[in-house]
Short mmCIF file of C-alpha atoms in Angstrom, two decimals:
data_model
loop_
_atom_site.label_atom_id
_atom_site.label_comp_id
_atom_site.label_asym_id
_atom_site.label_seq_id
_atom_site.Cartn_x
_atom_site.Cartn_y
_atom_site.Cartn_z
CA MET W 1 150.83 37.58 -121.12
CA ARG W 2 153.77 39.86 -121.92
CA ARG W 3 153.51 42.27 -124.80
CA PRO W 4 155.69 41.19 -127.77
CA THR W 5 158.82 43.28 -128.13
CA LEU W 6 160.75 44.58 -131.11
CA GLU W 7 163.49 42.07 -130.25
CA ALA W 8 160.98 39.19 -130.39
CA VAL W 9 159.84 40.26 -133.85
CA ALA W 10 163.46 40.52 -135.00
CA ALA W 11 164.21 36.99 -133.72
CA ARG W 12 161.13 35.55 -135.40
CA ALA W 13 161.93 37.24 -138.73
CA GLY W 14 165.67 36.52 -138.52
CA VAL W 15 166.66 40.16 -138.96
CA SER W 16 168.15 42.89 -136.81
CA ARG W 17 166.17 45.04 -134.40
CA SER W 18 166.96 48.15 -136.48
CA THR W 19 165.48 46.49 -139.59
CA VAL W 20 162.23 45.79 -137.75
CA SER W 21 162.18 49.38 -136.53
CA ARG W 22 162.53 50.70 -140.07
CA VAL W 23 159.67 48.52 -141.30
CA VAL W 24 157.19 49.40 -138.54
CA ASN W 25 158.02 53.10 -138.91
CA GLY W 26 157.22 52.98 -142.62
CA GLN W 27 160.71 53.64 -143.95
CA THR W 28 161.39 52.57 -147.53
CA THR W 29 165.03 51.50 -147.11
CA VAL W 30 164.12 47.82 -146.68
CA THR W 31 163.85 45.33 -149.55
CA PRO W 32 160.36 43.94 -150.28
CA ASP W 33 161.23 40.36 -149.26
CA ILE W 34 162.67 41.46 -145.90
CA ARG W 35 159.66 43.74 -145.33
CA GLU W 36 157.32 40.81 -145.98
CA MET W 37 159.16 38.60 -143.46
CA VAL W 38 159.01 41.31 -140.81
CA LEU W 39 155.34 42.01 -141.37
CA ARG W 40 154.58 38.28 -141.18
CA ALA W 41 156.40 38.10 -137.84
CA VAL W 42 154.52 41.18 -136.60
CA GLU W 43 151.21 39.52 -137.45
CA GLU W 44 152.13 36.16 -135.95
CA LEU W 45 153.27 37.67 -132.65
CA GLY W 46 150.56 40.31 -132.49
CA TYR W 47 153.17 43.03 -132.11
CA VAL W 48 151.85 46.60 -131.58
CA PRO W 49 154.37 49.46 -131.93
CA ASN W 50 155.01 51.49 -128.79
CA GLY W 51 153.67 54.90 -129.79
CA ALA W 52 155.31 56.77 -126.94
CA ALA W 53 158.73 55.37 -127.73
CA ARG W 54 158.31 56.07 -131.42
CA ASN W 55 157.30 59.65 -130.68
CA LEU W 56 160.49 60.15 -128.70
CA VAL W 57 162.48 59.13 -131.76
CA THR W 58 160.46 61.03 -134.37
CA GLN W 59 159.69 64.03 -132.10
CA ARG W 60 156.10 63.83 -133.34
CA THR W 61 152.94 63.25 -131.32
CA ASN W 62 150.65 62.55 -134.30
CA SER W 63 148.14 64.84 -132.60
CA VAL W 64 146.85 68.25 -133.66
CA ALA W 65 145.10 70.76 -131.41
CA LEU W 66 141.81 72.20 -132.62
CA VAL W 67 141.45 75.36 -130.52
CA VAL W 68 137.98 76.91 -130.51
CA SER W 69 137.89 80.36 -128.93
CA GLU W 70 134.35 80.02 -127.62
CA SER W 71 132.65 78.80 -124.44
CA PRO W 72 131.34 75.22 -124.16
CA ASN W 73 127.77 76.55 -124.31
CA ARG W 74 128.49 78.17 -127.67
CA VAL W 75 130.41 75.24 -129.17
CA PHE W 76 127.82 72.66 -128.13
CA SER W 77 124.84 74.80 -129.15
CA ASP W 78 122.49 74.56 -132.13
CA ASP W 79 125.12 76.15 -134.41
CA PRO W 80 126.14 73.31 -136.76
CA MET W 81 129.34 75.09 -137.84
CA PHE W 82 131.27 73.83 -134.81
CA SER W 83 130.26 70.17 -135.04
CA THR W 84 130.85 70.19 -138.80
CA VAL W 85 134.36 71.62 -138.46
CA ILE W 86 135.31 69.20 -135.67
CA ARG W 87 133.95 66.19 -137.57
CA SER W 88 135.53 67.13 -140.91
CA ALA W 89 138.94 67.88 -139.36
CA SER W 90 138.85 64.59 -137.45
CA ILE W 91 138.06 62.58 -140.58
CA GLU W 92 140.80 64.31 -142.58
CA LEU W 93 143.41 63.70 -139.86
CA GLU W 94 142.33 60.11 -139.26
CA ALA W 95 143.12 59.39 -142.91
CA VAL W 96 146.80 60.15 -142.15
CA ASN W 97 146.83 58.37 -138.77
CA MET W 98 146.63 61.56 -136.74
CA GLN W 99 144.10 62.67 -134.17
CA VAL W 100 142.40 65.84 -132.99
CA VAL W 101 142.77 67.23 -129.49
CA LEU W 102 139.86 69.62 -128.88
CA LEU W 103 140.71 72.64 -126.71
CA LEU W 104 138.04 75.20 -125.81
CA ALA W 105 139.47 78.65 -125.16
CA GLY W 106 136.59 81.00 -124.50
CA SER W 107 137.94 82.68 -121.36
CA PRO W 108 141.28 84.09 -120.14
CA GLN W 109 141.77 81.03 -117.94
CA SER W 110 141.12 78.60 -120.80
CA HIS W 111 143.37 80.67 -123.08
CA ALA W 112 146.20 80.15 -120.60
CA ARG W 113 145.50 76.42 -120.27
CA ALA W 114 145.47 75.96 -124.03
CA GLU W 115 148.71 77.90 -124.46
CA ASN W 116 150.44 75.91 -121.70
CA TYR W 117 149.25 72.61 -123.15
CA ILE W 118 150.52 73.48 -126.62
CA ALA W 119 153.80 74.86 -125.26
CA GLY W 120 154.31 71.52 -123.48
CA GLY W 121 154.86 69.78 -126.81
CA HIS W 122 151.70 67.66 -126.69
CA VAL W 123 150.72 68.41 -130.31
CA ASP W 124 152.47 68.77 -133.65
CA GLY W 125 150.42 71.75 -134.78
CA VAL W 126 147.40 73.92 -134.07
CA MET W 127 144.20 74.82 -135.91
CA LEU W 128 142.47 77.98 -134.64
CA VAL W 129 138.70 78.33 -135.00
CA SER W 130 136.38 81.25 -134.20
CA SER W 131 139.07 83.75 -133.20
CA HIS W 132 138.00 87.15 -131.90
CA GLY W 133 139.87 90.44 -132.09
CA ALA W 134 141.04 90.34 -128.47
CA ASP W 135 142.12 86.68 -128.66
CA PRO W 136 145.76 86.48 -127.44
CA LEU W 137 146.38 82.96 -128.78
CA PRO W 138 147.37 83.72 -132.40
CA VAL W 139 150.23 85.99 -131.33
CA ALA W 140 151.23 83.75 -128.40
CA LEU W 141 151.42 80.64 -130.58
CA THR W 142 153.52 82.31 -133.26
CA ARG W 143 156.01 83.21 -130.52
CA LEU W 144 156.13 79.52 -129.55
CA ARG W 145 157.07 78.70 -133.17
CA VAL W 146 154.37 76.03 -133.29
CA PRO W 147 152.89 75.37 -136.76
CA VAL W 148 149.52 77.17 -136.74
CA VAL W 149 146.74 77.63 -139.27
CA SER W 150 143.44 79.47 -138.90
CA TYR W 151 139.87 78.69 -139.89
CA GLY W 152 139.16 82.12 -141.29
CA ARG W 153 141.43 85.10 -141.73
CA PRO W 154 142.91 85.97 -138.30
CA ALA W 155 141.27 88.90 -136.54
CA VAL W 156 144.67 90.24 -135.45
CA PRO W 157 147.60 91.26 -137.70
CA VAL W 158 149.69 88.11 -137.44
CA ALA W 159 151.31 85.99 -140.14
CA ILE W 160 149.27 82.78 -139.84
CA PRO W 161 148.21 80.75 -142.90
CA TYR W 162 144.43 80.53 -143.16
CA VAL W 163 141.48 79.10 -145.05
CA ASP W 164 138.44 81.31 -145.52
CA ASN W 165 135.54 81.86 -147.88
CA ASP W 166 134.87 84.97 -149.93
CA ASN W 167 132.88 86.76 -147.23
CA VAL W 168 132.86 90.16 -148.93
CA GLY W 169 131.90 88.74 -152.31
CA GLY W 170 129.28 86.40 -150.89
CA ALA W 171 127.57 89.21 -148.98
CA ALA W 172 127.68 91.45 -152.04
CA VAL W 173 125.95 88.82 -154.18
CA ALA W 174 123.21 88.46 -151.54
CA VAL W 175 122.52 92.20 -151.41
CA ARG W 176 122.58 92.58 -155.21
CA HIS W 177 120.02 89.77 -155.39
CA LEU W 178 117.70 91.76 -153.10
CA LEU W 179 118.15 94.88 -155.23
CA GLU W 180 117.36 92.90 -158.37
CA ARG W 181 114.13 91.76 -156.72
CA GLY W 182 113.11 95.40 -156.41
CA ARG W 183 113.83 95.86 -152.71
CA ARG W 184 114.63 99.44 -151.77
CA ARG W 185 115.19 99.58 -147.99
CA ILE W 186 117.62 96.76 -147.29
CA ALA W 187 118.83 96.25 -143.72
CA THR W 188 121.48 93.90 -142.41
CA ILE W 189 121.99 91.91 -139.24
CA ALA W 190 125.77 91.91 -138.99
CA GLY W 191 127.86 89.34 -137.16
CA PRO W 192 130.19 90.18 -134.27
CA LEU W 193 132.42 93.04 -135.34
CA ASP W 194 135.45 91.61 -133.50
CA MET W 195 135.39 88.69 -135.96
CA ILE W 196 136.60 88.86 -139.56
CA ALA W 197 133.49 87.11 -140.91
CA GLY W 198 131.31 89.75 -139.26
CA GLN W 199 133.47 92.60 -140.55
CA ASP W 200 133.83 91.29 -144.12
CA ARG W 201 130.15 90.45 -144.63
CA LEU W 202 129.23 93.93 -143.40
CA THR W 203 131.76 95.38 -145.85
CA GLY W 204 130.16 93.48 -148.75
CA TYR W 205 126.71 94.77 -147.75
CA ARG W 206 127.90 98.36 -147.46
CA GLN W 207 129.78 98.34 -150.75
CA VAL W 208 126.74 97.32 -152.77
CA LEU W 209 124.45 99.85 -151.11
CA GLN W 210 126.98 102.64 -151.58
CA ASP W 211 127.24 101.79 -155.28
CA SER W 212 123.44 102.02 -155.58
CA ASP W 213 123.13 105.25 -153.53
CA ARG W 214 121.18 103.60 -150.73
CA ARG W 215 121.78 104.07 -147.03
CA SER W 216 122.87 101.29 -144.70
CA ILE W 217 120.47 100.09 -141.99
CA ILE W 218 122.46 98.02 -139.51
CA ALA W 219 121.89 95.99 -136.37
CA VAL W 220 124.55 93.72 -134.87
CA GLY W 221 124.09 90.15 -133.64
CA ASP W 222 126.42 87.43 -132.39
CA PHE W 223 125.69 84.65 -134.91
CA THR W 224 123.02 83.10 -132.65
CA ARG W 225 119.33 82.61 -133.40
CA GLU W 226 118.31 84.69 -130.39
CA SER W 227 120.46 87.66 -131.43
CA GLY W 228 118.86 87.57 -134.88
CA ALA W 229 115.40 87.93 -133.37
CA VAL W 230 116.50 90.79 -131.10
CA ALA W 231 118.24 92.59 -133.98
CA MET W 232 115.20 92.19 -136.23
CA ARG W 233 112.92 93.80 -133.65
CA GLN W 234 115.41 96.66 -133.33
CA LEU W 235 115.49 97.15 -137.10
CA LEU W 236 111.69 97.23 -137.35
CA ALA W 237 111.56 99.83 -134.57
CA ASP W 238 114.25 101.96 -136.27
CA ASP W 239 112.81 101.69 -139.80
CA PRO W 240 109.29 100.23 -140.06
CA GLU W 241 109.37 100.64 -143.86
CA LEU W 242 112.31 98.29 -144.48
CA ASP W 243 111.48 95.63 -147.06
CA ALA W 244 114.54 93.33 -147.01
CA VAL W 245 117.16 91.97 -144.64
CA PHE W 246 120.54 90.36 -145.23
CA ALA W 247 121.59 88.36 -142.16
CA ALA W 248 125.28 87.48 -141.81
CA ASN W 249 124.47 83.85 -140.99
CA ASP W 250 121.51 81.51 -141.27
CA LEU W 251 120.85 81.17 -137.54
CA MET W 252 120.38 84.93 -137.22
CA ALA W 253 118.19 84.86 -140.35
CA ILE W 254 116.00 82.16 -138.77
CA GLY W 255 115.70 84.24 -135.61
CA ALA W 256 114.82 87.27 -137.72
CA MET W 257 112.09 85.32 -139.53
CA HIS W 258 110.55 84.44 -136.18
CA ALA W 259 110.54 88.12 -135.14
CA LEU W 260 109.01 89.17 -138.48
CA ARG W 261 106.15 86.71 -138.08
CA GLN W 262 105.55 87.96 -134.53
CA ALA W 263 105.34 91.50 -135.93
CA GLY W 264 102.79 90.43 -138.54
CA ARG W 265 105.17 90.81 -141.49
CA ARG W 266 104.84 88.38 -144.38
CA ILE W 267 107.97 86.77 -145.87
CA PRO W 268 108.80 87.62 -148.62
CA ASP W 269 105.74 89.77 -149.48
CA ASP W 270 106.49 92.45 -146.87
CA VAL W 271 110.10 91.68 -146.03
CA ALA W 272 112.48 89.50 -148.05
CA ILE W 273 115.33 87.83 -146.18
CA VAL W 274 118.65 86.26 -147.17
CA GLY W 275 121.05 84.38 -144.88
CA TYR W 276 124.60 83.11 -145.13
CA ASP W 277 126.11 79.58 -144.73
CA ASP W 278 123.37 77.35 -146.20
CA ILE W 279 123.01 75.16 -143.12
CA GLU W 280 120.63 72.21 -143.39
CA ALA W 281 117.90 74.04 -141.45
CA ALA W 282 117.75 76.72 -144.16
CA ARG W 283 115.90 74.28 -146.42
CA TYR W 284 113.21 73.66 -143.82
CA THR W 285 112.26 77.15 -142.68
CA ASP W 286 108.86 78.56 -143.64
CA PRO W 287 109.37 79.76 -146.30
CA PRO W 288 112.69 78.07 -147.22
CA LEU W 289 115.59 80.48 -146.74
CA THR W 290 117.57 82.04 -149.59
CA THR W 291 121.20 81.95 -148.49
CA VAL W 292 124.84 82.14 -149.51
CA HIS W 293 126.22 78.61 -149.71
CA THR W 294 129.55 77.84 -148.08
CA SER W 295 130.88 74.45 -147.08
CA HIS W 296 132.24 74.31 -143.54
CA ALA W 297 133.19 70.67 -144.12
CA LYS W 298 135.31 71.46 -147.19
CA GLN W 299 136.82 74.52 -145.52
CA ALA W 300 137.81 72.46 -142.46
CA ALA W 301 139.32 69.75 -144.67
CA ALA W 302 141.30 72.41 -146.54
CA MET W 303 142.51 73.78 -143.19
CA VAL W 304 143.85 70.34 -142.23
CA ARG W 305 145.61 69.97 -145.57
CA LEU W 306 147.15 73.41 -145.14
CA LEU W 307 148.50 72.42 -141.71
CA LEU W 308 149.84 69.09 -142.98
CA GLY W 309 151.61 70.98 -145.75
CA LEU W 310 153.03 73.40 -143.20
CA LEU W 311 154.35 70.46 -141.14
CA ALA W 312 156.07 69.22 -144.31
CA ASP W 313 157.52 72.68 -145.05
CA GLY W 314 155.00 73.20 -147.82
CA PRO W 315 153.28 76.38 -149.08
CA THR W 316 151.54 78.74 -146.66
CA ASP W 317 149.46 80.81 -149.07
CA PRO W 318 145.90 81.62 -147.93
CA VAL W 319 143.13 79.45 -149.37
CA ILE W 320 139.88 81.20 -150.31
CA MET W 321 136.84 78.97 -150.87
CA PRO W 322 134.11 80.04 -153.33
CA THR W 323 130.54 80.96 -152.37
CA GLU W 324 127.27 80.59 -154.27
CA LEU W 325 123.83 82.13 -153.81
CA VAL W 326 121.07 79.54 -153.31
CA VAL W 327 117.74 81.18 -154.13
CA ARG W 328 114.69 79.90 -152.24
CA SER W 329 111.27 81.31 -151.37
CA SER W 330 112.27 83.79 -148.64
CA SER W 331 113.41 86.37 -151.19
#
C-alpha cells in the first residue's frame, strides 16, 4: 500500500498543497476551519509527514547531540550522574519533539568522530558533559559555529553558555559543618583537577580551612568509588590523626567509608565524613552519608532549556543551581 502524499491530503481536504504543508508544519497562518479540514483529511488517510523532506526545508534535524567526554566504561558504570543526565535531557527534549543523539568522546579518535558527525550537520545543537581540561571539543565546536552549551563551567577558556551548581559554596558549607561539629584535622578527597567541579570543590575546602587557620590535607581521586578508597588509605598513612574527610562526590565518600572500616576507624566517632551530590545510595550507607545535595536531573533539564533558548536566539547567561547540605549520621 502506497504511503499517502501531501497531494492526496490536499485533494481530500479541497485545499492547495501549500496549505496542507503549512498546517502539518505547525504554522499559524491558516484559518481554524481550514486547519480542521486538513487535519481531518490527515487522519482519514493516515498521512505521516516526511521528516527528511521537512528538515530540508526548515534546515533543522530536530536532534541534539549529548557529547560525554568519557569512555564507555565510565559512562555505563555505577555513577548515576551519567544515566540521570541522559534520561533528564531526553525527557526534556521529547517534550518539544526533539531527540538526543548520544556521542561518547573519551579518546582522541572518538573526539574526531564526534566533531566530524556534528560538522556534518546531523544535529541542531550540542550539549557537552564531563569536559576535561585537555578536551579539544569545546574550542573546535565554537569554530564550527554550532550552538553549544555545557553541563558545568567549561574547563577551557571558551565562551560557551553553561549550567552548573555552586561547587565552591557547596564545598564550603560541608567543611564549615565539620568544623562546627568540633573536627580539627579535616582532610579532603578532591575530584580530578582537570575538571572544574574538582577544582572548585577543592577551592571551597581550602578557603574555609584558611579562614580558620587550619592546614589542608589533600588526596586526589577521579570521582569513582575505587579512587575514594585508595585516597582514604593514603590520607590515613599521611596523617593518622585526621578526624574528618570531605569527599568531592558521594561515590568517593562511599569508597572512603569502606577503607575507614577496613582500618578499624569508626564513623563518625573516629572520623566524620561528608560527600557531595546526594545520590540515592547516600541514604543507604552505614551510617547514612551526610552530603551536599545537588540535582543532576534539574541541572540537565536547565541545560536543555538553555540550548533551546540559544537555538531561538535567546539569552546565554550562565545558570547556577543552588546546593543544600543534607545532614545524616556520618558526620
